Coordinates of C-alpha atoms in Angstrom, one line a residue:
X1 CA 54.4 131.5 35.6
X2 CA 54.7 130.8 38.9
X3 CA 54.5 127.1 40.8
X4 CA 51.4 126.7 42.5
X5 CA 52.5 125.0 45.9
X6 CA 48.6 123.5 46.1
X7 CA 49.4 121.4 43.2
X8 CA 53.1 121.5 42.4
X9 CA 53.0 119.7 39.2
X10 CA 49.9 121.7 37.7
X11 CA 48.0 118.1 37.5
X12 CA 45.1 120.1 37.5
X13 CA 45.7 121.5 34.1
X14 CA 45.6 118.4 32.1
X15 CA 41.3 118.1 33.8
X16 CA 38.7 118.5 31.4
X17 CA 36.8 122.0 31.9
X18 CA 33.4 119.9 33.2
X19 CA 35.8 118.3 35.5
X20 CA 37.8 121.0 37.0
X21 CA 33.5 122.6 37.3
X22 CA 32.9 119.7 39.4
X23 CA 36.5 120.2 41.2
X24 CA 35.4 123.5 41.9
X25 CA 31.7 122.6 43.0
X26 CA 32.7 120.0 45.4
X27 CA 35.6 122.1 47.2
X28 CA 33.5 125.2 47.5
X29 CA 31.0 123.1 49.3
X30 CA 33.1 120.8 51.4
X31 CA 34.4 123.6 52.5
X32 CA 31.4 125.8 53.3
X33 CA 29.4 123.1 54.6
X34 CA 31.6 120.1 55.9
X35 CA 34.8 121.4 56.9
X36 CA 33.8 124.0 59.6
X37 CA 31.9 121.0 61.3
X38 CA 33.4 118.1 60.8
X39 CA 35.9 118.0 63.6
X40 CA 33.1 118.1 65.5
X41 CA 31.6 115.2 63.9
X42 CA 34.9 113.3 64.6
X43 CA 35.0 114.1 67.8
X44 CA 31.4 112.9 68.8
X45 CA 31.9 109.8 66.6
X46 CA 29.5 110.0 63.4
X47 CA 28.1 112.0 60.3
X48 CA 24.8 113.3 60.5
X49 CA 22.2 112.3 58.2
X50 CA 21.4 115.9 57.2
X51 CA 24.9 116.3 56.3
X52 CA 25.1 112.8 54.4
X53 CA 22.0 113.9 52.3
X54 CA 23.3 117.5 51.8
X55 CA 26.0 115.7 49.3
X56 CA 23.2 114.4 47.2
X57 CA 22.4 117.9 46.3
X58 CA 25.4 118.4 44.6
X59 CA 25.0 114.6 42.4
X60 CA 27.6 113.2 43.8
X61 CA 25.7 109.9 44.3
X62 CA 25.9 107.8 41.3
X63 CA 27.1 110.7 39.5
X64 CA 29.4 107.9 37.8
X65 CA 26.5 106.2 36.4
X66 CA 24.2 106.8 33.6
X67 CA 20.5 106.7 33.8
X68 CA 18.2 106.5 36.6
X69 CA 18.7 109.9 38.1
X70 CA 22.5 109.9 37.9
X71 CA 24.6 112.0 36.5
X72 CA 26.4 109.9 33.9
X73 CA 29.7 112.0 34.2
X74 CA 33.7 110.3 33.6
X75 CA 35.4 108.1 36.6
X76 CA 38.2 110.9 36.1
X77 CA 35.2 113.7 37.8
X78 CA 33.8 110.7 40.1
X79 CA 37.8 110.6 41.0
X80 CA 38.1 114.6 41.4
X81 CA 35.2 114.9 43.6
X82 CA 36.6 111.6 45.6
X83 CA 39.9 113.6 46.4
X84 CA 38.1 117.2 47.7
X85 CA 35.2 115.3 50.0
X86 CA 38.7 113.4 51.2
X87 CA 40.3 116.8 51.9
X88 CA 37.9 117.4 54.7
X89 CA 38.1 113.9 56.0
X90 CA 38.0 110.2 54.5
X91 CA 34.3 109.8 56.7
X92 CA 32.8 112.3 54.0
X93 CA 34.7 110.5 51.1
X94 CA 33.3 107.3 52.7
X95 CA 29.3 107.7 53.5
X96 CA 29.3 108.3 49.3
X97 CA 31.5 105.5 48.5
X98 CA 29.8 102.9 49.9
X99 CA 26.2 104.3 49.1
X100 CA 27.2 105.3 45.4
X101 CA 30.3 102.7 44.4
X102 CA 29.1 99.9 46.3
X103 CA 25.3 99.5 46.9
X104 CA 24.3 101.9 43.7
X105 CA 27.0 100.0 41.2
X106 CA 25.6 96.5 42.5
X107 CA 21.8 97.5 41.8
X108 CA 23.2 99.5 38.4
X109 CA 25.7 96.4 37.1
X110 CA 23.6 93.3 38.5
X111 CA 20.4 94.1 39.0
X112 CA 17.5 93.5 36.5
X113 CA 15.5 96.8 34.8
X114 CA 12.2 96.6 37.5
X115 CA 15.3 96.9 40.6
X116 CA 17.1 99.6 39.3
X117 CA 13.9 101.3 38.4
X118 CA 12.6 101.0 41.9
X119 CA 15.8 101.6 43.6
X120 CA 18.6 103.6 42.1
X121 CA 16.3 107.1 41.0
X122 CA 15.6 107.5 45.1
X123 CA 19.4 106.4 46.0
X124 CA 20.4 109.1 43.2
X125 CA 18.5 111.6 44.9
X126 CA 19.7 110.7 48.6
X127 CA 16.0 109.8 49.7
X128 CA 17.0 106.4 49.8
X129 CA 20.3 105.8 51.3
X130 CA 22.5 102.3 51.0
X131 CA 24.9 100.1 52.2
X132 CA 27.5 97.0 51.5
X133 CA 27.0 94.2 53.7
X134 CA 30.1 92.1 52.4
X135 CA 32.7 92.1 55.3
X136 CA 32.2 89.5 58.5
X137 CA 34.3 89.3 61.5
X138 CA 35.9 86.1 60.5
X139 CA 35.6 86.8 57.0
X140 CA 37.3 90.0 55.8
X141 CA 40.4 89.7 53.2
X142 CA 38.5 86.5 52.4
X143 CA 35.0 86.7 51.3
X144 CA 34.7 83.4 49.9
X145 CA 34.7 81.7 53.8
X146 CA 31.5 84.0 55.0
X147 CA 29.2 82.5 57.2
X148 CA 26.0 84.6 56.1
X149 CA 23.4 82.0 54.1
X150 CA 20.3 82.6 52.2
X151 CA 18.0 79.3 51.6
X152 CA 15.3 79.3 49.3
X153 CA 12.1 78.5 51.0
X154 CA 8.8 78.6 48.2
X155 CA 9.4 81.9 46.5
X156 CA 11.1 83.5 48.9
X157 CA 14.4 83.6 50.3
X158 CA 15.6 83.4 54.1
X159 CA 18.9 85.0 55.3
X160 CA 21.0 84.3 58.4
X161 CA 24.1 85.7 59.2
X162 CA 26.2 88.9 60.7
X163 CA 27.8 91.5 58.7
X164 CA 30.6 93.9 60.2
X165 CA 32.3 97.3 59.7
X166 CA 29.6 98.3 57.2
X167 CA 29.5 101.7 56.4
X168 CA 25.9 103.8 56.7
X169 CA 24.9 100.5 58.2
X170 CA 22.4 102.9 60.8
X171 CA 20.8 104.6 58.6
X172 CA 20.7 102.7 55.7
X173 CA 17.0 102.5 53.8
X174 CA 18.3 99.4 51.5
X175 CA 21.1 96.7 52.3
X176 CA 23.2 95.0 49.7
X177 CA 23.5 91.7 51.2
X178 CA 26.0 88.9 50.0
X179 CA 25.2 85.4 51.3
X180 CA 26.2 81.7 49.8
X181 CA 23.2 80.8 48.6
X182 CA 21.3 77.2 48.7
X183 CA 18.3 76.3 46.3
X184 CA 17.0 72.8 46.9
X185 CA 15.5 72.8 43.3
X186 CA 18.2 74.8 41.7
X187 CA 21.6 73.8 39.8
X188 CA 23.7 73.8 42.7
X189 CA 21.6 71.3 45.1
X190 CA 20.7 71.8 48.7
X191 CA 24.4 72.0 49.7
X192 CA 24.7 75.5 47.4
X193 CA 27.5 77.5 48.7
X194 CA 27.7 79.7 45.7
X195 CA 27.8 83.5 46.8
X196 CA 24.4 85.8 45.6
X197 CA 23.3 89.4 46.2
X198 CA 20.2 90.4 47.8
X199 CA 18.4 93.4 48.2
X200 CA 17.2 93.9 51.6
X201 CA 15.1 96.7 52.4
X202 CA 16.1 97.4 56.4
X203 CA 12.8 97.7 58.1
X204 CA 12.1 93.5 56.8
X205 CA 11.8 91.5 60.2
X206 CA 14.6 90.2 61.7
X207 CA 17.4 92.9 60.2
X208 CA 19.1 95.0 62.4
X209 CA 22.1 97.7 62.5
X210 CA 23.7 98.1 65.5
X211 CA 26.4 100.9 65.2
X212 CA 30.0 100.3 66.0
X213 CA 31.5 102.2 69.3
X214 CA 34.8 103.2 70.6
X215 CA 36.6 103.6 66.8
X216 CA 39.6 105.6 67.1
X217 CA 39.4 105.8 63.0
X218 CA 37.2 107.3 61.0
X219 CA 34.8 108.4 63.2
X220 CA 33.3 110.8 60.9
X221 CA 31.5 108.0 59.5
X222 CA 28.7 105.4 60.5
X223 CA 30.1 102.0 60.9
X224 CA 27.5 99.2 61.6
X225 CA 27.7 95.4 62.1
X226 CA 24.5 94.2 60.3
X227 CA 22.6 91.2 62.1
X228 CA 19.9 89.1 60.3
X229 CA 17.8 86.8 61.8
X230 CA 15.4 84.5 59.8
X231 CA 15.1 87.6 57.2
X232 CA 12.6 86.7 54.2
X233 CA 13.2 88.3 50.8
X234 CA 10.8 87.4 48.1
X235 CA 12.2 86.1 44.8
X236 CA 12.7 89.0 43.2
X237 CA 15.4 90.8 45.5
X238 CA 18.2 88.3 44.3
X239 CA 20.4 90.7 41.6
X240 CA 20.4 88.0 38.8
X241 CA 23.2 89.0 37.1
X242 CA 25.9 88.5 40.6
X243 CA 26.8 85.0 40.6
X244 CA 30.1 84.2 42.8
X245 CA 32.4 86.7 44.1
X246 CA 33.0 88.3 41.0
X247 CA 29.9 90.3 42.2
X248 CA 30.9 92.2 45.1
X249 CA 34.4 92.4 44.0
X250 CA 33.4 94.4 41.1
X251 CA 31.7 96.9 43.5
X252 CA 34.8 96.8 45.5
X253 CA 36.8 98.0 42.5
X254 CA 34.7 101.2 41.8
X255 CA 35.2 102.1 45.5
X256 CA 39.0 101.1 45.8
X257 CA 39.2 103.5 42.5
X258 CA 37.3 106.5 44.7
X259 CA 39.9 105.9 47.1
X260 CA 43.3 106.4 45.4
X261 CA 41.6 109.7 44.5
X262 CA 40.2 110.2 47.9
X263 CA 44.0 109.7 49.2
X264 CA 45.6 112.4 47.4
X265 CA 43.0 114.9 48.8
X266 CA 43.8 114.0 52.8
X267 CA 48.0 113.9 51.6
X268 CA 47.4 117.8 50.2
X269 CA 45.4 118.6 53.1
X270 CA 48.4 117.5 55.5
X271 CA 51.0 118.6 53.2
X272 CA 49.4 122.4 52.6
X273 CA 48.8 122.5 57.1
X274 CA 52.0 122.1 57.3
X275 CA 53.6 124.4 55.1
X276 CA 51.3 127.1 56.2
X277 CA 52.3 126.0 60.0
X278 CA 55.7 126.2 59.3
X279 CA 55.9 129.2 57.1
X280 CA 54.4 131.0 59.9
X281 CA 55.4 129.9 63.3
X282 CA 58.8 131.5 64.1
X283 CA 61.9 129.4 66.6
X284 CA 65.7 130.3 67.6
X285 CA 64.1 134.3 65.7
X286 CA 63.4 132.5 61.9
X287 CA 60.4 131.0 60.2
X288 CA 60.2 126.9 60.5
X289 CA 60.3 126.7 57.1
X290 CA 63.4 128.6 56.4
X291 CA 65.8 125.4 58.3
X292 CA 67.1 123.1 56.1
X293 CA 65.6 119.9 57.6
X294 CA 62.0 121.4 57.7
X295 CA 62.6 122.6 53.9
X296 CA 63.8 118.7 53.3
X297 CA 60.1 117.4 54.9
X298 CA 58.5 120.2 52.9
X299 CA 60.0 118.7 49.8
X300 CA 59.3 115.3 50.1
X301 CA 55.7 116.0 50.8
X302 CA 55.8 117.7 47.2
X303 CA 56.9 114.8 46.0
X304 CA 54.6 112.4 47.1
X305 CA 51.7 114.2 46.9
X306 CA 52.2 114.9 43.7
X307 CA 53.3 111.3 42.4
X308 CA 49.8 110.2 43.7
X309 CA 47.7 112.8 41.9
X310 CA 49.8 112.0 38.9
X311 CA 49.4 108.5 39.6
X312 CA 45.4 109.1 40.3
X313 CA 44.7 111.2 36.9
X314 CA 46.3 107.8 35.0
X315 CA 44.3 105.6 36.1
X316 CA 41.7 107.7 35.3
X317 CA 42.4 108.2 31.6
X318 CA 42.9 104.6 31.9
X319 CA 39.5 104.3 33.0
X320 CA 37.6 106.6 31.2
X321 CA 39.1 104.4 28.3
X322 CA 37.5 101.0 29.4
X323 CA 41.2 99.7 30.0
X324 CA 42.2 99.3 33.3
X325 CA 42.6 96.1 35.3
X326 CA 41.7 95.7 38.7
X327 CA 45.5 94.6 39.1
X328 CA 45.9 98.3 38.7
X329 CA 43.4 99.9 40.5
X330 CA 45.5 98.2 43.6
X331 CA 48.7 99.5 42.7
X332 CA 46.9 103.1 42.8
X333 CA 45.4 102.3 46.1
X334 CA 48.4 100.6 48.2
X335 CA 50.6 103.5 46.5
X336 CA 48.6 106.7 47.2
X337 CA 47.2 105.4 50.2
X338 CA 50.8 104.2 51.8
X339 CA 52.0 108.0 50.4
X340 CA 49.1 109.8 52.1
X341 CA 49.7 108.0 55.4
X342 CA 53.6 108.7 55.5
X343 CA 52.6 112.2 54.1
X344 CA 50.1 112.9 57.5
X345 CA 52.7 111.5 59.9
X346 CA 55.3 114.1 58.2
X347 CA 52.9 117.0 58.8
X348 CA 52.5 115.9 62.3
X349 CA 55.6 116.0 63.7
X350 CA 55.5 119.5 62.1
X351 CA 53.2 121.0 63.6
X352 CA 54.6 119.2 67.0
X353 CA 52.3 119.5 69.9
X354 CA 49.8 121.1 68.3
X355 CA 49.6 118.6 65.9
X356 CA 47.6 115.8 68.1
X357 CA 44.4 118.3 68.6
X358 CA 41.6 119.1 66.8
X359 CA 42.3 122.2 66.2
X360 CA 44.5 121.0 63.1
X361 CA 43.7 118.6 60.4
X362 CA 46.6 116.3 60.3
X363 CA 46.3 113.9 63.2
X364 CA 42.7 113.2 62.0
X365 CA 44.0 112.7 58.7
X366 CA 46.6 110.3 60.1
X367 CA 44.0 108.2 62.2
X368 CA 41.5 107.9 59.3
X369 CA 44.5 106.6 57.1
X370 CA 44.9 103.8 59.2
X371 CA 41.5 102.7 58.5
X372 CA 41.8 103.8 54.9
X373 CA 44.7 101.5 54.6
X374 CA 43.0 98.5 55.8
X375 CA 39.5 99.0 54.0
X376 CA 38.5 97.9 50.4
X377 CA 41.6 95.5 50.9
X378 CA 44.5 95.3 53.2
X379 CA 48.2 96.5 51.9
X380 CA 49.2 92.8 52.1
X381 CA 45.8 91.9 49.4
X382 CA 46.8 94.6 46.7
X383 CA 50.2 93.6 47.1
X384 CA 49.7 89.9 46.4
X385 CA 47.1 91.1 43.8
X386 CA 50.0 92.9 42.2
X387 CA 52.4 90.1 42.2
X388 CA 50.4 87.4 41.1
X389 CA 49.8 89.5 38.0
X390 CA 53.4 89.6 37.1
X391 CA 53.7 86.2 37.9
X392 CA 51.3 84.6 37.0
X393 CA 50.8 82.8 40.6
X394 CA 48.4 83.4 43.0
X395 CA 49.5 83.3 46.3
X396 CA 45.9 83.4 48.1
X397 CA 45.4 79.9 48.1

């Protein structure tokens, strides 16, 4: 049988037939719906909200988690449909990352029965749409120092504080808000300090999304920095069942997992360009492909983009089985990540001048990549992450 260049290593086989349906679902549409536009979108710096809601049709939002209008279906499928909304561009891949694996899992995981009644069956559906508000300007690879408070006041609870780089931040209907939290009459005293999700619907007095300009990454995405000004939340928008960081961080895992899928999708994208570039543009009367040091980039992109979909199916039987670690969600996200990123800056000098337009895939590929790299935790995080779990010493503090 012949090698299939699209996927070297017939990864694809070893899927599940409801996964390879959902493999199939999500790249027919990305690539009916998104792709013919979203260079556009990149270009003009942002993803429509008719477009974002379009991807709820296909239950895509949640579609990891069970109940409440989701779909219930494996991480491996949540994984799958990750990597072909990340073929298009890591904006697409993004808008349902942080709606679904951020703001969904922290109402689904840490929220009592009346919240996720009243919240996740609209988020599900894409009426509702959410975001993260975790990341601060002076608080990014370090959570723990945020500025953002929330003081208990009666029954209620008033927030103060900026948020920054949140994704969906504009058109957000509900905002998951992490402040260090003080309760005068509670167990921690006045002084507090210990960090609490809140649920803050976005039209409450005193919140408001101003979107971010001038990125040069990822700009088919929304990006926000969320202000809130004396915003009061009544007692029951605190998720109970997030107490420290180990909240947000377990949010942060689900998305970091969406990623080392979505990674493999933007490497194949870059790698399959460039073959297709190079097996048709002709110099010095031969094909590209045909001289030995194009054939040599060729092969290496095989390699690597193959490693990381081998690498992303693992950790997806690993978590379909309830035993992965967040050590090694990390290693799948600096590894595929740091492959995709090396992958697109192959393809570009491939497809040589006409690599740096629109036109082609590969450059946008290559900016989002820097972002990608950066988000959800830097390189230098997961690598510490990494170490300090075959060390057994942390190096953070």
């Amino acid at each position: 049988m012949a090698i299939d260049p699209g996927d070297f290593l017939a990864v694809d086989d070893q899927l599940d037939a409801d996964v390879r349906a959902v493999r199939d679902t999500v790249r027919s549409y990305a690539a009916a719906e998104l792709a013919p536009h979203v260079s556009e979108w990149y270009e003009t710096g942002g993803l429509p909200i008719e477009a974002a809601k379009g991807l709820a049709k296909l239950g895509l939002f949640g579609m990891h988690l069970t109940g409440y209008g989701c779909a219930g279906l494996s991480a491996t499928a949540y994984g799958v449909a990750c990597r072909e909304l990340e073929a298009v561009d890591s904006g697409l891949r993004s808008f349902v990352s942080a709606h679904g694996s951020l703001a969904m899992t922290a109402v689904h995981r840490w929220g009592t029965e009346e919240q996720r009644t009243k919240w996740l069956p609209g988020m599900a559906s894409g009426e509702l749409i959410g975001c993260f508000g975790l990341t601060e300007a002076e608080a990014g690879s370090d959570p723990g120092s945020m500025r953002t408070t929330a003081v208990r006041d009666g029954d209620d609870w008033v927030i103060n504080g900026t948020k920054m780089w949140i994704t969906n931040g504009t058109f957000a209907d509900l905002a998951v808000v992490w402040a260090k939290a003080a309760d005068p009459e509670g167990p921690d005293g006045p002084e507090g300090g210990r960090i609490r999700g809140f649920l803050v619907p976005t039209d409450t007095p005193g919140f408001t999304a101003a979107k971010i300009e001038r990125k040069l990454s990822l700009r088919a995405s929304v990006t926000a920095e969320l202000s809130l000004d004396e915003v009061r939340v009544p007692a029951d928008a605190v998720l109970p069942g997030a107490r420290g960081l180990s909240g947000p961080l377990t949010c942060l895992n689900e998305a970091r997992f969406g990623i080392l899928w979505g990674a493999v999708g933007a490497a194949r994208s870059c790698y399959l360009e460039a073959l297709r570039h190079c097996s048709a543009r002709t110099q010095f009367g031969r094909q590209l492909a045909s001289f030995q040091l194009v054939q040599a980039k060729l092969a290496e992109m095989v390699v690597a983009v193959n490693s990381a979909a081998l690498n992303a199916l693992h950790l997806g039987r690993l978590k379909d089985a309830g035993e992965i670690e967040p050590e090694q969600i990390s290693f799948g996200k600096l590894a595929n990540v740091r492959a995709a990123a090396e992958v697109a800056r192959t393809a570009r000098s491939l497809l040589g001048g006409a690599g740096i337009t629109l036109d082609h895939t590969v450059m946008r590929h290559m900016n989002n990549l820097e972002t990608v790299m950066t988000y959800e935790g830097t390189e230098e995080m997961h690598l510490l992450s990494i170490a300090r779990s075959v060390t057994g010493i942390s190096a953070f503090r």
